[in-house]
Short mmCIF file of C-alpha atoms in Angstrom, two decimals:
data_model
loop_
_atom_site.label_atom_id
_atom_site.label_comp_id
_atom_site.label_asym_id
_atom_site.label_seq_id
_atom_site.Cartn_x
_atom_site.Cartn_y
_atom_site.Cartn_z
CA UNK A 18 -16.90 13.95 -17.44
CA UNK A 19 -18.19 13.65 -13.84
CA UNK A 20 -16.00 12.02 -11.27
CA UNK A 21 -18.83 8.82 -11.08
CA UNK A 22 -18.87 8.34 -14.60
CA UNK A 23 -15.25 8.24 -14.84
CA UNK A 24 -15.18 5.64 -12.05
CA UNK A 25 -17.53 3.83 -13.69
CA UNK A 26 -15.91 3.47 -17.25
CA UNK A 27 -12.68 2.72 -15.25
CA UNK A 28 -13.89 0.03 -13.27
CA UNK A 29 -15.82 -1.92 -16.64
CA UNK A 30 -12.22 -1.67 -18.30
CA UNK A 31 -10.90 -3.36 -15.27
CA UNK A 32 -13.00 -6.03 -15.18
CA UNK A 33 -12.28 -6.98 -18.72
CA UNK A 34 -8.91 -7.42 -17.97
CA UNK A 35 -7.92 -4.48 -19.10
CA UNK A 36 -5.13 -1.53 -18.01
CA UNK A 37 -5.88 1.80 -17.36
CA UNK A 38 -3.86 5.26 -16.21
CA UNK A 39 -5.56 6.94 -13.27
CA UNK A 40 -4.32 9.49 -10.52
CA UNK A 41 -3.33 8.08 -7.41
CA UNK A 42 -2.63 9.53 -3.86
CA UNK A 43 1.30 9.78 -5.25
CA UNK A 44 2.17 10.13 -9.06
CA UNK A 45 0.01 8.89 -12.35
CA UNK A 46 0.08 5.00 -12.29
CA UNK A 47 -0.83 2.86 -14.64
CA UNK A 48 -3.35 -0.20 -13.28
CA UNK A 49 -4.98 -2.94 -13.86
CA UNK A 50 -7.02 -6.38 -11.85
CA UNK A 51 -4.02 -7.25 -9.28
CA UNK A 52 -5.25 -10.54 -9.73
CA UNK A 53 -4.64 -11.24 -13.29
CA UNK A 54 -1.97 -12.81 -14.29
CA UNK A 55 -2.26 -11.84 -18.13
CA UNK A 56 -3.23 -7.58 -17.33
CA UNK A 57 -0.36 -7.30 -14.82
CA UNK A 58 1.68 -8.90 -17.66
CA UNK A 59 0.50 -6.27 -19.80
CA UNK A 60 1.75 -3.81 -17.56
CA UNK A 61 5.11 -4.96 -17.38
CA UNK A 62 5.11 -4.99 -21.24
CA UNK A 63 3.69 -1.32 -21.49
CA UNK A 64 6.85 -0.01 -18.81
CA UNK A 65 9.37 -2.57 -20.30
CA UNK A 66 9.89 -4.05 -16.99
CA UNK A 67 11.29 -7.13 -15.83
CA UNK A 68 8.78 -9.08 -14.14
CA UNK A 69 11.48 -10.19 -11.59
CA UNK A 70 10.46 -6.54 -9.86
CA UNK A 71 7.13 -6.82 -8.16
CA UNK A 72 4.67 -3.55 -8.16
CA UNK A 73 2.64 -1.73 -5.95
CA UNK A 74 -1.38 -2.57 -5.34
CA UNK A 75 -3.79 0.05 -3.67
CA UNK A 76 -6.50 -1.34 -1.87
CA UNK A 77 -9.50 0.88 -0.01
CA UNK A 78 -9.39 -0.62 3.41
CA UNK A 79 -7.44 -2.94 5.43
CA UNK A 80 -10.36 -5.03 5.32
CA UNK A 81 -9.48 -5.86 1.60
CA UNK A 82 -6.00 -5.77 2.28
CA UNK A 83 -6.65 -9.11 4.61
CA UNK A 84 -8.18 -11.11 1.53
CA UNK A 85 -4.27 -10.81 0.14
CA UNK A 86 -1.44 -11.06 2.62
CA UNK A 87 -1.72 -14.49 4.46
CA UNK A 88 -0.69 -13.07 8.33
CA UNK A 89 -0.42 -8.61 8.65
CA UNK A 90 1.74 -8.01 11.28
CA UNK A 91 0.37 -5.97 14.38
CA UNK A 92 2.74 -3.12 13.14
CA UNK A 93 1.80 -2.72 10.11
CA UNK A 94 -1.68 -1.89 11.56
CA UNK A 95 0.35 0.60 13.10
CA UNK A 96 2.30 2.08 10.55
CA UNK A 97 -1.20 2.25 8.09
CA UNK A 98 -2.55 4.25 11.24
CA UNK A 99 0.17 6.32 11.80
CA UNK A 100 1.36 7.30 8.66
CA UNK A 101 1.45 10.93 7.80
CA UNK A 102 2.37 10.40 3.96
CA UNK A 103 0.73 7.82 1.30
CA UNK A 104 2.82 4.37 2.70
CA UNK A 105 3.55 1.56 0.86
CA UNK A 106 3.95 -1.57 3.12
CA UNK A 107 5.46 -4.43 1.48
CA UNK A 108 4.63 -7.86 3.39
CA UNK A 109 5.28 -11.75 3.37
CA UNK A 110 2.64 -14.44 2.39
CA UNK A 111 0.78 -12.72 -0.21
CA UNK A 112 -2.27 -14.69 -1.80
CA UNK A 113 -5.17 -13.90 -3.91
CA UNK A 114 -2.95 -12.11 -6.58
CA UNK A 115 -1.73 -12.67 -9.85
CA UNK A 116 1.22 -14.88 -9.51
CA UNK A 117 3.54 -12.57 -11.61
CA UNK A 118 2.58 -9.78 -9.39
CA UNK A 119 4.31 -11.11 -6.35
CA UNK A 120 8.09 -11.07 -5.66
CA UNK A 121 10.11 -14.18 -5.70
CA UNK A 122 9.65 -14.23 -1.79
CA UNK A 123 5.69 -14.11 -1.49
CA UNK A 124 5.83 -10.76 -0.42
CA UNK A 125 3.75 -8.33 -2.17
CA UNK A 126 3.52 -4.54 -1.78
CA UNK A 127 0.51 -2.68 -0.95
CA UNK A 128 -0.63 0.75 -0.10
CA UNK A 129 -4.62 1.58 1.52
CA UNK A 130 -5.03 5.04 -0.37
CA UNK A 131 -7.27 7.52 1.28
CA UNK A 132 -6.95 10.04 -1.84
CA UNK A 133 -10.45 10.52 -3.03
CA UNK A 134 -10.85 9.03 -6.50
CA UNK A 135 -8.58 6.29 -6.39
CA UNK A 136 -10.08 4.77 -2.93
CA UNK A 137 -13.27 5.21 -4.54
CA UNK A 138 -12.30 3.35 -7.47
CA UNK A 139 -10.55 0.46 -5.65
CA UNK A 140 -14.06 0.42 -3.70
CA UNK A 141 -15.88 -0.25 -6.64
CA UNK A 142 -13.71 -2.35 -8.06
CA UNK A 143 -13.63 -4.76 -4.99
CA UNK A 144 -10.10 -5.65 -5.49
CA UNK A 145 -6.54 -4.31 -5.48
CA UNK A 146 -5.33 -2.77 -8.57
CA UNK A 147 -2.08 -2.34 -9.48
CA UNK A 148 -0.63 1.60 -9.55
CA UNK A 149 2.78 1.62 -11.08
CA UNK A 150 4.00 4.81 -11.53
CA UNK A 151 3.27 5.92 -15.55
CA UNK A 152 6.38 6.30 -17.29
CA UNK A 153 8.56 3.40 -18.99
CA UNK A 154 10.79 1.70 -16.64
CA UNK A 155 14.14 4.08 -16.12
CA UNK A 156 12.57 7.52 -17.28
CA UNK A 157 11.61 10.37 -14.51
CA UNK A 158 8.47 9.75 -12.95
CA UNK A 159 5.60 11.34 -14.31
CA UNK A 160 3.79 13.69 -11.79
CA UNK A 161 1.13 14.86 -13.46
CA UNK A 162 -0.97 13.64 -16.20
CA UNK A 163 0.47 16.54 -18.43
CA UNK A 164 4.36 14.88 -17.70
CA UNK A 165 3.16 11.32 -19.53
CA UNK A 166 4.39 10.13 -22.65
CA UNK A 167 2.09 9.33 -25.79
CA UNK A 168 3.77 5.87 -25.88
CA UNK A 169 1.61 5.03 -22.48
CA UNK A 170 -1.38 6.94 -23.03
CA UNK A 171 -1.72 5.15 -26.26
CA UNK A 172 -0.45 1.86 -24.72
CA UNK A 173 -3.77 1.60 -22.05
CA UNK A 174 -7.24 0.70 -22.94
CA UNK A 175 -8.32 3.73 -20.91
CA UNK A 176 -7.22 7.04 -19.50
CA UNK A 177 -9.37 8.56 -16.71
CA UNK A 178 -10.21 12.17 -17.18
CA UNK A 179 -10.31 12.55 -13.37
CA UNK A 180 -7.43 15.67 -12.32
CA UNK A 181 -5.81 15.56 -15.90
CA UNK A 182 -5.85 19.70 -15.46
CA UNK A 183 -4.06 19.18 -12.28
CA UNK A 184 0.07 20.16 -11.85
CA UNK A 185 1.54 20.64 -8.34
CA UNK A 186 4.26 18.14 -7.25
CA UNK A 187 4.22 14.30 -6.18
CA UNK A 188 6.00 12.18 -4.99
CA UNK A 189 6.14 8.63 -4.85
CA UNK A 190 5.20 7.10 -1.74
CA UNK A 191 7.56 5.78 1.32
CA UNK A 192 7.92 2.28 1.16
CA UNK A 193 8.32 -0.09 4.44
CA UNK A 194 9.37 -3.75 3.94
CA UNK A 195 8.28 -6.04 7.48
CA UNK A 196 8.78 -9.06 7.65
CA UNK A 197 6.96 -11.92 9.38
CA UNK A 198 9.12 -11.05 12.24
CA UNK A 199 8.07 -7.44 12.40
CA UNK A 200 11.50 -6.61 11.02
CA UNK A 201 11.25 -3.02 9.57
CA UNK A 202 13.23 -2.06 6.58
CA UNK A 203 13.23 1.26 4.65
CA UNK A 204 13.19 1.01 1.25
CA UNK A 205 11.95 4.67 -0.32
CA UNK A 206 11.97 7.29 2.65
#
């Protein structure tokens, strides 16, 4: 299946409120619209997680990260510039999303990815989408799409085709909390 076609089918799913498993620019996640409330509940349901842990969205561009966090602080512009390594920046005020997406204290974490197919797919798409990494909530981290259990793959409504050959190593991205103060906190080196 060619990379546009894959996109394509990915993106209709989406839009139907539907969850999917696509690469990222870390691990396998599994996705869906970031803001609805009943597909990111679906997610939760398909890792067995407690909702009371927020996830991760990608985004394209900061421009669409704007539409969702109420202020950015000036150093997060920063640390999206500077970073060397797929970032996750978790900040306060988040609006726009799925209510159950957010964590009890507004904040919301988001990543702009700059690996190939999943900024294109966020670009067609036109809004975040959740990546949580692909593996039930507790169990390793699945790397590659070769590392996923059935139980997920048969849990989605679709499974892009994009890099399932792949198998080097990833990791997880770093994740950043700031607060509205600029406060910066390390949570995943």
């Amino acid at each position: 299946m060619k990379k546009e076609d894959d996109i394509r089918a990915a993106v209709e799913v989406l839009r139907k409120g539907g969850v999917i498993l696509y690469p990222t620019d870390t691990v396998w996640g599994i996705g869906c619209d970031a803001t609805n409330a009943d597909a990111v509940r679906r997610v939760y349901e398909i890792k067995r997680r407690s909702d009371a842990k927020a996830m991760i969205c990608l985004t394209d561009s900061v421009n669409r990260l704007q539409r969702y966090v109420r202020n950015v602080p000036d150093v997060a512009w920063d640390l999206f510039e500077m970073a060397t390594k797929p970032t996750t920046v978790i900040l306060d005020g988040a609006v726009n999303l799925a209510p159950n997406l957010t964590a009890e204290d507004g904040s919301v974490a988001l990543r702009i990815t700059n690996e190939e197919f999943s900024k294109e797919l966020c670009y067609r798409f036109q809004k975040p989408i959740v990546s949580t990494s692909a593996n039930i909530s507790g169990e390793e981290t699945a790397q590659n799409y070769r590392d996923i259990s059935p139980e997920i793959i048969n849990a989605v409504d679709y499974v892009c085709w994009t890099r399932r050959q792949e198998h080097k190593p990833h990791k997880p991205s770093c994740i950043i909390k700031l607060s509205a103060e600029s406060e910066v906190t390390i949570i995943r080196k």
